[in-house]
Structure formats: C-alpha cells, structure tokens
Amino acid sequence: MKKSIEVSSQGAKQRIDVYLAQALCLSRNTIKRLLACKAVLCHGRAVSKSQTFEQGSLLEVDLSLAHMQLIPNPSLPLHVLFEDEALLVLDKPTALPCYPLRAEETHTLANALVARYPTQTSASSNPLEAGLCHRLDTETSGLLVAARNPKAYRHMREAFSKQQIYKRYWGLCTGELPPKGTLSSPLIQKGQRSKIAHPDNPKARAAYTQFCLIEQKGPYSLLSIEIVTGVMHQIRAHLASHGAPLLGDERYGLGKSSLCPRLFLHATELRFLHPLTRQNMHFEGPLPPELCAVLAKLEFSFLKKRQTET
C-alpha cells in the first residue's frame, strides 16, 4: 500500500525520519527501515533520514515494506572468513545484493546470513540488514563485516562514521591515470540509482578515493584503491568522471565487455579494531577466479608476483 504525504509547516522544521514517525504513527525503527529500503520517495528520488523538506513537498511512502520480514535462503552460498561472538567477516560474490529492497526478494546476502545465523535479524536496528555494518554494490565482490549483536553493531557503525576502518579494493580501469593520486570531487545523486561528480553543488557529498597504479597493459590499468569516505558508487563514479571507468561497468562505464563478464571491482582488504577486544583485525581476500582470468588474458604479471610473494 502506498501513501502520499504532504509535508506540513511543522514537518518542514524536522528531520524527515522524525516527522514521518509522527505522521504515520509508526516507530522510528520502522521508518528507518522504510528509508533504508528506498521506500520513501520525493519526485522519484529516494529520501535519506537526515533530509529536511519545505512545506508542501509531496512524499510517496510504500507502506507494504513496513512489516517486511527477512526470509532465510539456505540455498545461497555464504563464505565466512572469520567468526566470533561479536563479528562475522564475509566474502560476498558478485551479482548478490547485500539485503532486500522488496518484500518478495530472497536472493541477497542477508537472506543467506539469517539462514545460517537466525539471530542476525536482531543484530541491527533494521532486521533486513542482518547485522551488516556496511554495503558493497551488487556487482562488486569482496569483504564485508556483519555484527553479531547490537553492541558490536553500534561500535562498528561508529568506527565507519569516524573513518576508522581501512578498506582497499582491486580495480581494472580503461583510461589514463597518473601513478598515484586522490580523487576528491563531491558526489551528488543523479536519478534514482546513480551518482555524479559535481564540485559546485552545495548538496554534493564529500568523497575521497585514493589510488595507486599497480600495472598497465595498453589501455588497461590495474589499481589498488583505498576509500576514506563511503558514498554509494564512490569508486565507480570518481573513476568515470576522470575518464577512467572500471572495466565492465554498465552504469558508469562503457557497458559489458567481451574481456570481463562482470564489473572489475573487488574489496580485497579490511583493517579495524575489534569492537570488544580492541585487538587489531586484518583480513585480506583473494581476487575471484573470473577476475584472475581477465588479468591472465591480458598478460598482466600481477598474478605471478602475488603467487611469488605468498
């Protein structure tokens, strides 16, 4: 069921999550879930919880998602690299969304998580997240952290918001870049599911992407990429805006490639302090076989060097 709400004079002075909770007589957690599921739109664009709106703005709310339940799906693969009483470190395959956005959706990492760990539905305020502390794009593979309980979740989310989590990616782009550098153009929403670099727009979000050129073969550049901030599609939008889109990027790049069956972007490394023990945690995951095959086809020496190092 969808409901249209016109923002009142009182609502114009409040954050939208606070206003909607009052206007719809729903809990703040339910409103947060609706916002996380992109179930609140204004002019076709998803609304975030911290936004404010002018009086008279028209919001469309999909209430069918308010009581959505996370359905376990034991048929999905779940690659667990680390497990203790506080955390899970996972290696997400490509083509798997992190959590569902529709009531009937069951093909997500969160569905796989609750199939093996049923208590994950209570690990975060939004049960649809199954305790996942951050996200990767559906097409991106690699390392993710899930909290096992609310305390660990709060600690990890605070660490992410304070930029205390080290994240590194492998990416293969098409285009010329210097040996190293930082891409720092602010990003703003374009349409419902894309971001663009827009340094002059005051509403654009600050974003910082550091890269280092590992190896180049003709027009293809293998990059080690570190992100300081965590804006959606940050790496993809930044590289594309600088004329070096990732190989296989259908949204920001040249589309499907005969060389690569998917987006060439893999989250390979995570470092952080354990939320309970405060020990230094370090995880590094291998490049997936289909991406290794791309580098082998292009005759990159990177794989042989990595094998020698290990």
PDB file of C-alpha atoms in Angstrom:
ATOM      1  CA  MET A   1       0.000   0.000   0.000  1.00  0.00           C
ATOM      2  CA  LYS A   2       1.361   3.412  -0.994  1.00  0.00           C
ATOM      3  CA  LYS A   3       0.554   6.632   0.831  1.00  0.00           C
ATOM      4  CA  SER A   4       1.125  10.246  -0.227  1.00  0.00           C
ATOM      5  CA  ILE A   5       2.077  12.739   2.468  1.00  0.00           C
ATOM      6  CA  GLU A   6       2.299  16.495   2.034  1.00  0.00           C
ATOM      7  CA  VAL A   7       4.881  17.966   4.405  1.00  0.00           C
ATOM      8  CA  SER A   8       3.238  20.313   6.898  1.00  0.00           C
ATOM      9  CA  SER A   9       4.690  23.511   8.352  1.00  0.00           C
ATOM     10  CA  GLN A  10       5.685  21.515  11.438  1.00  0.00           C
ATOM     11  CA  GLY A  11       7.305  18.819   9.295  1.00  0.00           C
ATOM     12  CA  ALA A  12       9.389  21.390   7.436  1.00  0.00           C
ATOM     13  CA  LYS A  13      11.240  22.079  10.693  1.00  0.00           C
ATOM     14  CA  GLN A  14      12.053  18.426  11.432  1.00  0.00           C
ATOM     15  CA  ARG A  15      14.246  15.679  10.080  1.00  0.00           C
ATOM     16  CA  ILE A  16      12.151  13.545   7.801  1.00  0.00           C
ATOM     17  CA  ASP A  17      12.519  10.344   9.862  1.00  0.00           C
ATOM     18  CA  VAL A  18      11.159  12.118  12.953  1.00  0.00           C
ATOM     19  CA  TYR A  19       8.309  13.712  11.020  1.00  0.00           C
ATOM     20  CA  LEU A  20       7.236  10.510   9.254  1.00  0.00           C
ATOM     21  CA  ALA A  21       7.206   8.536  12.505  1.00  0.00           C
ATOM     22  CA  GLN A  22       4.719  11.047  13.906  1.00  0.00           C
ATOM     23  CA  ALA A  23       2.694  11.482  10.713  1.00  0.00           C
ATOM     24  CA  LEU A  24       2.305   7.741  10.081  1.00  0.00           C
ATOM     25  CA  CYS A  25       2.103   6.656  13.745  1.00  0.00           C
ATOM     26  CA  LEU A  26       4.971   4.228  13.203  1.00  0.00           C
ATOM     27  CA  SER A  27       8.080   3.550  15.274  1.00  0.00           C
ATOM     28  CA  ARG A  28      11.371   5.272  14.408  1.00  0.00           C
ATOM     29  CA  ASN A  29      12.886   1.846  13.666  1.00  0.00           C
ATOM     30  CA  THR A  30      10.127   1.124  11.152  1.00  0.00           C
ATOM     31  CA  ILE A  31      10.698   4.496   9.472  1.00  0.00           C
ATOM     32  CA  LYS A  32      14.444   3.836   9.363  1.00  0.00           C
ATOM     33  CA  ARG A  33      13.716   0.509   7.687  1.00  0.00           C
ATOM     34  CA  LEU A  34      11.486   2.180   5.088  1.00  0.00           C
ATOM     35  CA  LEU A  35      14.172   4.765   4.356  1.00  0.00           C
ATOM     36  CA  ALA A  36      16.882   2.087   4.115  1.00  0.00           C
ATOM     37  CA  CYS A  37      14.711   0.142   1.673  1.00  0.00           C
ATOM     38  CA  LYS A  38      14.259   3.250  -0.531  1.00  0.00           C
ATOM     39  CA  ALA A  39      10.528   3.092   0.216  1.00  0.00           C
ATOM     40  CA  VAL A  40      10.191   6.863   0.721  1.00  0.00           C
ATOM     41  CA  LEU A  41      10.441   8.942  -2.442  1.00  0.00           C
ATOM     42  CA  CYS A  42      10.239  12.622  -3.311  1.00  0.00           C
ATOM     43  CA  HIS A  43       9.938  13.381  -7.032  1.00  0.00           C
ATOM     44  CA  GLY A  44      11.043   9.810  -7.732  1.00  0.00           C
ATOM     45  CA  ARG A  45      14.231  10.029  -5.674  1.00  0.00           C
ATOM     46  CA  ALA A  46      14.928   8.058  -2.512  1.00  0.00           C
ATOM     47  CA  VAL A  47      14.836  10.091   0.705  1.00  0.00           C
ATOM     48  CA  SER A  48      17.538   9.811   3.387  1.00  0.00           C
ATOM     49  CA  LYS A  49      16.805  10.002   7.117  1.00  0.00           C
ATOM     50  CA  SER A  50      18.636  13.280   7.735  1.00  0.00           C
ATOM     51  CA  GLN A  51      16.905  15.239   4.972  1.00  0.00           C
ATOM     52  CA  THR A  52      14.518  18.112   5.579  1.00  0.00           C
ATOM     53  CA  PHE A  53      11.832  19.304   3.175  1.00  0.00           C
ATOM     54  CA  GLU A  54       9.957  22.518   2.518  1.00  0.00           C
ATOM     55  CA  GLN A  55       6.300  22.824   3.461  1.00  0.00           C
ATOM     56  CA  GLY A  56       4.123  21.378   0.718  1.00  0.00           C
ATOM     57  CA  SER A  57       6.689  18.831  -0.524  1.00  0.00           C
ATOM     58  CA  LEU A  58       4.955  15.612  -1.571  1.00  0.00           C
ATOM     59  CA  LEU A  59       6.367  12.316  -0.292  1.00  0.00           C
ATOM     60  CA  GLU A  60       5.385   8.858  -1.558  1.00  0.00           C
ATOM     61  CA  VAL A  61       5.692   6.103   1.066  1.00  0.00           C
ATOM     62  CA  ASP A  62       5.434   2.392   0.239  1.00  0.00           C
ATOM     63  CA  LEU A  63       3.945   1.010   3.460  1.00  0.00           C
ATOM     64  CA  SER A  64       3.955  -2.563   2.159  1.00  0.00           C
ATOM     65  CA  LEU A  65       7.620  -2.683   3.185  1.00  0.00           C
ATOM     66  CA  ALA A  66       6.961  -1.548   6.763  1.00  0.00           C
ATOM     67  CA  HIS A  67       6.474  -5.072   8.091  1.00  0.00           C
ATOM     68  CA  MET A  68       8.703  -6.886   5.641  1.00  0.00           C
ATOM     69  CA  GLN A  69      10.376  -9.977   7.076  1.00  0.00           C
ATOM     70  CA  LEU A  70      13.796 -11.323   6.156  1.00  0.00           C
ATOM     71  CA  ILE A  71      13.248 -14.783   4.657  1.00  0.00           C
ATOM     72  CA  PRO A  72      16.082 -17.305   5.193  1.00  0.00           C
ATOM     73  CA  ASN A  73      17.539 -18.734   1.992  1.00  0.00           C
ATOM     74  CA  PRO A  74      19.845 -21.683   2.748  1.00  0.00           C
ATOM     75  CA  SER A  75      20.436 -22.350  -0.969  1.00  0.00           C
ATOM     76  CA  LEU A  76      22.664 -19.261  -1.337  1.00  0.00           C
ATOM     77  CA  PRO A  77      26.440 -19.565  -0.842  1.00  0.00           C
ATOM     78  CA  LEU A  78      27.876 -17.937   2.275  1.00  0.00           C
ATOM     79  CA  HIS A  79      31.668 -17.597   2.509  1.00  0.00           C
ATOM     80  CA  VAL A  80      32.628 -16.880   6.137  1.00  0.00           C
ATOM     81  CA  LEU A  81      36.290 -15.915   6.654  1.00  0.00           C
ATOM     82  CA  PHE A  82      36.066 -15.161  10.370  1.00  0.00           C
ATOM     83  CA  GLU A  83      33.556 -15.733  13.157  1.00  0.00           C
ATOM     84  CA  ASP A  84      33.444 -14.982  16.873  1.00  0.00           C
ATOM     85  CA  GLU A  85      30.787 -13.868  19.362  1.00  0.00           C
ATOM     86  CA  ALA A  86      30.839 -10.286  18.056  1.00  0.00           C
ATOM     87  CA  LEU A  87      31.607 -10.344  14.329  1.00  0.00           C
ATOM     88  CA  LEU A  88      31.401 -12.181  11.033  1.00  0.00           C
ATOM     89  CA  VAL A  89      33.722 -11.348   8.144  1.00  0.00           C
ATOM     90  CA  LEU A  90      32.256 -12.445   4.812  1.00  0.00           C
ATOM     91  CA  ASP A  91      33.443 -12.694   1.212  1.00  0.00           C
ATOM     92  CA  LYS A  92      30.500 -11.613  -0.967  1.00  0.00           C
ATOM     93  CA  PRO A  93      30.315 -12.914  -4.540  1.00  0.00           C
ATOM     94  CA  THR A  94      29.358 -10.659  -7.418  1.00  0.00           C
ATOM     95  CA  ALA A  95      25.721 -10.351  -8.549  1.00  0.00           C
ATOM     96  CA  LEU A  96      24.451 -10.706  -4.965  1.00  0.00           C
ATOM     97  CA  PRO A  97      22.759  -7.672  -3.332  1.00  0.00           C
ATOM     98  CA  CYS A  98      23.535  -7.064   0.336  1.00  0.00           C
ATOM     99  CA  TYR A  99      19.918  -7.012   1.562  1.00  0.00           C
ATOM    100  CA  PRO A 100      16.396  -6.967   0.114  1.00  0.00           C
ATOM    101  CA  LEU A 101      14.519  -3.888  -1.027  1.00  0.00           C
ATOM    102  CA  ARG A 102      11.253  -5.690  -1.866  1.00  0.00           C
ATOM    103  CA  ALA A 103       9.045  -7.990   0.191  1.00  0.00           C
ATOM    104  CA  GLU A 104       9.394 -10.920  -2.198  1.00  0.00           C
ATOM    105  CA  GLU A 105      13.175 -10.628  -2.578  1.00  0.00           C
ATOM    106  CA  THR A 106      15.136 -13.569  -1.119  1.00  0.00           C
ATOM    107  CA  HIS A 107      18.313 -13.599  -3.231  1.00  0.00           C
ATOM    108  CA  THR A 108      20.539 -11.416  -1.027  1.00  0.00           C
ATOM    109  CA  LEU A 109      23.471 -11.830   1.320  1.00  0.00           C
ATOM    110  CA  ALA A 110      21.186 -11.022   4.273  1.00  0.00           C
ATOM    111  CA  ASN A 111      18.873 -13.909   3.328  1.00  0.00           C
ATOM    112  CA  ALA A 112      21.876 -16.242   3.288  1.00  0.00           C
ATOM    113  CA  LEU A 113      23.101 -14.864   6.626  1.00  0.00           C
ATOM    114  CA  VAL A 114      19.883 -15.489   8.560  1.00  0.00           C
ATOM    115  CA  ALA A 115      19.612 -18.984   7.105  1.00  0.00           C
ATOM    116  CA  ARG A 116      22.845 -19.931   8.887  1.00  0.00           C
ATOM    117  CA  TYR A 117      22.657 -17.427  11.773  1.00  0.00           C
ATOM    118  CA  PRO A 118      18.972 -16.803  12.669  1.00  0.00           C
ATOM    119  CA  THR A 119      19.793 -14.317  15.449  1.00  0.00           C
ATOM    120  CA  GLN A 120      21.237 -11.889  12.871  1.00  0.00           C
ATOM    121  CA  THR A 121      17.777 -10.341  12.490  1.00  0.00           C
ATOM    122  CA  SER A 122      18.196  -8.748  15.931  1.00  0.00           C
ATOM    123  CA  ALA A 123      21.826  -7.663  15.500  1.00  0.00           C
ATOM    124  CA  SER A 124      20.960  -4.250  13.991  1.00  0.00           C
ATOM    125  CA  SER A 125      18.068  -1.830  14.303  1.00  0.00           C
ATOM    126  CA  ASN A 126      16.919  -2.731  10.794  1.00  0.00           C
ATOM    127  CA  PRO A 127      16.346  -6.519  10.758  1.00  0.00           C
ATOM    128  CA  LEU A 128      16.591  -6.548   6.956  1.00  0.00           C
ATOM    129  CA  GLU A 129      20.295  -5.673   7.246  1.00  0.00           C
ATOM    130  CA  ALA A 130      21.009  -8.866   9.234  1.00  0.00           C
ATOM    131  CA  GLY A 131      23.750  -7.036  11.121  1.00  0.00           C
ATOM    132  CA  LEU A 132      25.695  -5.948   8.030  1.00  0.00           C
ATOM    133  CA  CYS A 133      27.741  -2.919   9.063  1.00  0.00           C
ATOM    134  CA  HIS A 134      28.346  -1.608   5.534  1.00  0.00           C
ATOM    135  CA  ARG A 135      27.471  -2.445   1.930  1.00  0.00           C
ATOM    136  CA  LEU A 136      29.022  -3.283  -1.402  1.00  0.00           C
ATOM    137  CA  ASP A 137      27.349  -2.675  -4.745  1.00  0.00           C
ATOM    138  CA  THR A 138      25.565  -5.736  -6.106  1.00  0.00           C
ATOM    139  CA  GLU A 139      28.166  -6.113  -8.868  1.00  0.00           C
ATOM    140  CA  THR A 140      31.142  -5.646  -6.511  1.00  0.00           C
ATOM    141  CA  SER A 141      32.609  -8.688  -4.775  1.00  0.00           C
ATOM    142  CA  GLY A 142      34.716  -8.866  -1.627  1.00  0.00           C
ATOM    143  CA  LEU A 143      34.965  -8.440   2.117  1.00  0.00           C
ATOM    144  CA  LEU A 144      32.134  -7.311   4.375  1.00  0.00           C
ATOM    145  CA  VAL A 145      31.663  -7.164   8.151  1.00  0.00           C
ATOM    146  CA  ALA A 146      28.484  -8.175   9.972  1.00  0.00           C
ATOM    147  CA  ALA A 147      27.932  -7.614  13.695  1.00  0.00           C
ATOM    148  CA  ARG A 148      26.508 -10.445  15.816  1.00  0.00           C
ATOM    149  CA  ASN A 149      24.767  -8.238  18.397  1.00  0.00           C
ATOM    150  CA  PRO A 150      23.569  -4.621  18.824  1.00  0.00           C
ATOM    151  CA  LYS A 151      26.590  -3.562  20.894  1.00  0.00           C
ATOM    152  CA  ALA A 152      29.075  -4.738  18.277  1.00  0.00           C
ATOM    153  CA  TYR A 153      26.925  -3.155  15.549  1.00  0.00           C
ATOM    154  CA  ARG A 154      26.942   0.240  17.277  1.00  0.00           C
ATOM    155  CA  HIS A 155      30.733   0.077  17.735  1.00  0.00           C
ATOM    156  CA  MET A 156      31.364  -0.835  14.107  1.00  0.00           C
ATOM    157  CA  ARG A 157      28.945   1.749  12.695  1.00  0.00           C
ATOM    158  CA  GLU A 158      30.637   4.434  14.807  1.00  0.00           C
ATOM    159  CA  ALA A 159      34.044   3.309  13.514  1.00  0.00           C
ATOM    160  CA  PHE A 160      32.793   3.551   9.926  1.00  0.00           C
ATOM    161  CA  SER A 161      31.287   7.011  10.504  1.00  0.00           C
ATOM    162  CA  LYS A 162      34.587   8.215  12.022  1.00  0.00           C
ATOM    163  CA  GLN A 163      36.528   6.772   9.074  1.00  0.00           C
ATOM    164  CA  GLN A 164      38.435   4.368  11.318  1.00  0.00           C
ATOM    165  CA  ILE A 165      38.029   1.354   9.018  1.00  0.00           C
ATOM    166  CA  TYR A 166      40.703   0.716   6.382  1.00  0.00           C
ATOM    167  CA  LYS A 167      39.224  -0.538   3.082  1.00  0.00           C
ATOM    168  CA  ARG A 168      41.163  -1.466  -0.035  1.00  0.00           C
ATOM    169  CA  TYR A 169      39.972  -2.651  -3.461  1.00  0.00           C
ATOM    170  CA  TRP A 170      41.399  -4.012  -6.705  1.00  0.00           C
ATOM    171  CA  GLY A 171      40.001  -2.348  -9.812  1.00  0.00           C
ATOM    172  CA  LEU A 172      40.800  -2.569 -13.524  1.00  0.00           C
ATOM    173  CA  CYS A 173      40.005   0.602 -15.433  1.00  0.00           C
ATOM    174  CA  THR A 174      40.197   1.745 -19.037  1.00  0.00           C
ATOM    175  CA  GLY A 175      41.882   5.098 -19.414  1.00  0.00           C
ATOM    176  CA  GLU A 176      44.945   7.024 -18.342  1.00  0.00           C
ATOM    177  CA  LEU A 177      45.722   7.941 -14.748  1.00  0.00           C
ATOM    178  CA  PRO A 178      48.896   9.143 -13.018  1.00  0.00           C
ATOM    179  CA  PRO A 179      50.906   6.600 -10.975  1.00  0.00           C
ATOM    180  CA  LYS A 180      49.020   7.639  -7.843  1.00  0.00           C
ATOM    181  CA  GLY A 181      46.582  10.248  -6.712  1.00  0.00           C
ATOM    182  CA  THR A 182      43.433  11.216  -4.809  1.00  0.00           C
ATOM    183  CA  LEU A 183      40.059  11.800  -6.458  1.00  0.00           C
ATOM    184  CA  SER A 184      38.099  14.230  -4.322  1.00  0.00           C
ATOM    185  CA  SER A 185      35.164  15.551  -6.369  1.00  0.00           C
ATOM    186  CA  PRO A 186      31.978  15.766  -4.254  1.00  0.00           C
ATOM    187  CA  LEU A 187      29.226  13.419  -5.428  1.00  0.00           C
ATOM    188  CA  ILE A 188      25.523  14.056  -5.817  1.00  0.00           C
ATOM    189  CA  GLN A 189      22.581  11.894  -6.793  1.00  0.00           C
ATOM    190  CA  LYS A 190      21.596  11.730 -10.463  1.00  0.00           C
ATOM    191  CA  GLY A 191      18.315   9.936 -10.969  1.00  0.00           C
ATOM    192  CA  GLN A 192      17.387   7.220  -8.501  1.00  0.00           C
ATOM    193  CA  ARG A 193      20.456   4.955  -8.617  1.00  0.00           C
ATOM    194  CA  SER A 194      23.455   6.931  -9.888  1.00  0.00           C
ATOM    195  CA  LYS A 195      25.962   9.454  -8.590  1.00  0.00           C
ATOM    196  CA  ILE A 196      27.879  12.122 -10.484  1.00  0.00           C
ATOM    197  CA  ALA A 197      30.798  14.358  -9.564  1.00  0.00           C
ATOM    198  CA  HIS A 198      29.580  17.913  -9.032  1.00  0.00           C
ATOM    199  CA  PRO A 199      32.105  20.138  -7.220  1.00  0.00           C
ATOM    200  CA  ASP A 200      29.923  23.258  -7.386  1.00  0.00           C
ATOM    201  CA  ASN A 201      26.722  21.854  -5.882  1.00  0.00           C
ATOM    202  CA  PRO A 202      26.440  22.618  -2.117  1.00  0.00           C
ATOM    203  CA  LYS A 203      24.319  19.491  -1.622  1.00  0.00           C
ATOM    204  CA  ALA A 204      27.005  17.172  -3.014  1.00  0.00           C
ATOM    205  CA  ARG A 205      28.617  14.776  -0.515  1.00  0.00           C
ATOM    206  CA  ALA A 206      32.349  14.913   0.130  1.00  0.00           C
ATOM    207  CA  ALA A 207      34.139  11.822  -1.177  1.00  0.00           C
ATOM    208  CA  TYR A 208      37.826  10.833  -1.248  1.00  0.00           C
ATOM    209  CA  THR A 209      39.238   7.971  -3.304  1.00  0.00           C
ATOM    210  CA  GLN A 210      42.975   7.237  -3.253  1.00  0.00           C
ATOM    211  CA  PHE A 211      44.518   5.071  -5.949  1.00  0.00           C
ATOM    212  CA  CYS A 212      47.894   3.615  -6.877  1.00  0.00           C
ATOM    213  CA  LEU A 213      48.706   2.220 -10.321  1.00  0.00           C
ATOM    214  CA  ILE A 214      49.952  -1.351  -9.916  1.00  0.00           C
ATOM    215  CA  GLU A 215      50.409  -2.322 -13.569  1.00  0.00           C
ATOM    216  CA  GLN A 216      49.364  -1.124 -17.008  1.00  0.00           C
ATOM    217  CA  LYS A 217      48.797  -3.089 -20.218  1.00  0.00           C
ATOM    218  CA  GLY A 218      47.832  -0.966 -23.181  1.00  0.00           C
ATOM    219  CA  PRO A 219      44.626   0.910 -22.294  1.00  0.00           C
ATOM    220  CA  TYR A 220      44.037  -1.159 -19.124  1.00  0.00           C
ATOM    221  CA  SER A 221      45.265  -0.049 -15.692  1.00  0.00           C
ATOM    222  CA  LEU A 222      45.194  -2.242 -12.581  1.00  0.00           C
ATOM    223  CA  LEU A 223      44.646  -0.090  -9.499  1.00  0.00           C
ATOM    224  CA  SER A 224      44.941  -0.541  -5.762  1.00  0.00           C
ATOM    225  CA  ILE A 225      42.168   1.687  -4.400  1.00  0.00           C
ATOM    226  CA  GLU A 226      41.558   2.956  -0.873  1.00  0.00           C
ATOM    227  CA  ILE A 227      38.448   4.872   0.132  1.00  0.00           C
ATOM    228  CA  VAL A 228      38.370   7.298   3.027  1.00  0.00           C
ATOM    229  CA  THR A 229      34.647   8.020   2.734  1.00  0.00           C
ATOM    230  CA  GLY A 230      31.810   5.639   1.893  1.00  0.00           C
ATOM    231  CA  VAL A 231      29.494   7.314  -0.619  1.00  0.00           C
ATOM    232  CA  MET A 232      27.418   4.937  -2.749  1.00  0.00           C
ATOM    233  CA  HIS A 233      29.161   4.108  -6.065  1.00  0.00           C
ATOM    234  CA  GLN A 234      32.056   6.321  -4.990  1.00  0.00           C
ATOM    235  CA  ILE A 235      34.894   4.459  -6.728  1.00  0.00           C
ATOM    236  CA  ARG A 236      32.914   3.901  -9.915  1.00  0.00           C
ATOM    237  CA  ALA A 237      31.654   7.489 -10.173  1.00  0.00           C
ATOM    238  CA  HIS A 238      35.049   9.024  -9.376  1.00  0.00           C
ATOM    239  CA  LEU A 239      36.984   6.960 -11.904  1.00  0.00           C
ATOM    240  CA  ALA A 240      34.376   7.506 -14.614  1.00  0.00           C
ATOM    241  CA  SER A 241      34.347  11.265 -14.020  1.00  0.00           C
ATOM    242  CA  HIS A 242      38.127  11.293 -14.552  1.00  0.00           C
ATOM    243  CA  GLY A 243      37.901   9.438 -17.849  1.00  0.00           C
ATOM    244  CA  ALA A 244      38.991   6.055 -16.488  1.00  0.00           C
ATOM    245  CA  PRO A 245      35.839   3.943 -15.884  1.00  0.00           C
ATOM    246  CA  LEU A 246      36.102   0.439 -14.484  1.00  0.00           C
ATOM    247  CA  LEU A 247      36.024  -2.441 -16.925  1.00  0.00           C
ATOM    248  CA  GLY A 248      32.563  -3.982 -17.212  1.00  0.00           C
ATOM    249  CA  ASP A 249      30.767  -1.064 -15.537  1.00  0.00           C
ATOM    250  CA  GLU A 250      27.340  -0.890 -17.174  1.00  0.00           C
ATOM    251  CA  ARG A 251      26.200   2.132 -15.150  1.00  0.00           C
ATOM    252  CA  TYR A 252      29.200   4.468 -15.278  1.00  0.00           C
ATOM    253  CA  GLY A 253      31.462   2.956 -17.907  1.00  0.00           C
ATOM    254  CA  LEU A 254      31.368   1.511 -21.404  1.00  0.00           C
ATOM    255  CA  GLY A 255      28.991  -1.325 -20.536  1.00  0.00           C
ATOM    256  CA  LYS A 256      29.553  -5.030 -20.851  1.00  0.00           C
ATOM    257  CA  SER A 257      32.964  -6.134 -22.047  1.00  0.00           C
ATOM    258  CA  SER A 258      33.902  -9.234 -24.028  1.00  0.00           C
ATOM    259  CA  LEU A 259      37.002  -9.392 -21.832  1.00  0.00           C
ATOM    260  CA  CYS A 260      35.235  -9.326 -18.472  1.00  0.00           C
ATOM    261  CA  PRO A 261      31.929 -10.998 -17.520  1.00  0.00           C
ATOM    262  CA  ARG A 262      31.269  -8.538 -14.676  1.00  0.00           C
ATOM    263  CA  LEU A 263      32.327  -5.295 -13.040  1.00  0.00           C
ATOM    264  CA  PHE A 264      36.063  -5.478 -12.270  1.00  0.00           C
ATOM    265  CA  LEU A 265      35.967  -4.247  -8.683  1.00  0.00           C
ATOM    266  CA  HIS A 266      36.823  -6.378  -5.649  1.00  0.00           C
ATOM    267  CA  ALA A 267      37.019  -5.359  -1.967  1.00  0.00           C
ATOM    268  CA  THR A 268      40.215  -7.171  -1.031  1.00  0.00           C
ATOM    269  CA  GLU A 269      41.292  -5.875   2.387  1.00  0.00           C
ATOM    270  CA  LEU A 270      39.822  -4.708   5.704  1.00  0.00           C
ATOM    271  CA  ARG A 271      41.571  -3.473   8.851  1.00  0.00           C
ATOM    272  CA  PHE A 272      39.865  -2.329  12.051  1.00  0.00           C
ATOM    273  CA  LEU A 273      39.868  -2.590  15.835  1.00  0.00           C
ATOM    274  CA  HIS A 274      37.747  -5.404  17.235  1.00  0.00           C
ATOM    275  CA  PRO A 275      34.707  -3.783  18.927  1.00  0.00           C
ATOM    276  CA  LEU A 276      35.065  -5.848  22.119  1.00  0.00           C
ATOM    277  CA  THR A 277      38.703  -6.951  22.480  1.00  0.00           C
ATOM    278  CA  ARG A 278      40.148  -3.808  20.799  1.00  0.00           C
ATOM    279  CA  GLN A 279      42.657  -6.016  19.000  1.00  0.00           C
ATOM    280  CA  ASN A 280      43.865  -5.101  15.518  1.00  0.00           C
ATOM    281  CA  MET A 281      41.979  -7.174  12.950  1.00  0.00           C
ATOM    282  CA  HIS A 282      43.311  -7.637   9.407  1.00  0.00           C
ATOM    283  CA  PHE A 283      41.623  -9.567   6.617  1.00  0.00           C
ATOM    284  CA  GLU A 284      42.650  -9.978   3.006  1.00  0.00           C
ATOM    285  CA  GLY A 285      40.690 -11.920   0.408  1.00  0.00           C
ATOM    286  CA  PRO A 286      41.888 -13.350  -2.921  1.00  0.00           C
ATOM    287  CA  LEU A 287      40.846 -11.997  -6.295  1.00  0.00           C
ATOM    288  CA  PRO A 288      37.932 -14.105  -7.654  1.00  0.00           C
ATOM    289  CA  PRO A 289      38.808 -16.648 -10.397  1.00  0.00           C
ATOM    290  CA  GLU A 290      36.835 -14.820 -13.105  1.00  0.00           C
ATOM    291  CA  LEU A 291      38.846 -11.633 -12.477  1.00  0.00           C
ATOM    292  CA  CYS A 292      42.120 -13.561 -12.352  1.00  0.00           C
ATOM    293  CA  ALA A 293      41.197 -14.961 -15.769  1.00  0.00           C
ATOM    294  CA  VAL A 294      40.822 -11.408 -17.148  1.00  0.00           C
ATOM    295  CA  LEU A 295      44.298 -10.438 -15.933  1.00  0.00           C
ATOM    296  CA  ALA A 296      45.761 -13.661 -17.351  1.00  0.00           C
ATOM    297  CA  LYS A 297      44.105 -12.999 -20.719  1.00  0.00           C
ATOM    298  CA  LEU A 298      45.617  -9.510 -20.801  1.00  0.00           C
ATOM    299  CA  GLU A 299      49.009 -10.951 -19.720  1.00  0.00           C
ATOM    300  CA  PHE A 300      49.344  -8.936 -16.531  1.00  0.00           C
ATOM    301  CA  SER A 301      52.316 -10.060 -14.424  1.00  0.00           C
ATOM    302  CA  PHE A 302      50.426  -9.136 -11.238  1.00  0.00           C
ATOM    303  CA  LEU A 303      49.202 -12.681 -10.573  1.00  0.00           C
ATOM    304  CA  LYS A 304      52.671 -14.226 -10.839  1.00  0.00           C
ATOM    305  CA  LYS A 305      54.074 -11.565  -8.499  1.00  0.00           C
ATOM    306  CA  ARG A 306      51.337 -12.265  -5.961  1.00  0.00           C
ATOM    307  CA  GLN A 307      51.999 -16.002  -6.101  1.00  0.00           C
ATOM    308  CA  THR A 308      55.730 -15.387  -5.558  1.00  0.00           C
ATOM    309  CA  GLU A 309      55.026 -13.140  -2.570  1.00  0.00           C
ATOM    310  CA  THR A 310      52.824 -15.766  -0.898  1.00  0.00           C
TER     311      THR A 310
END
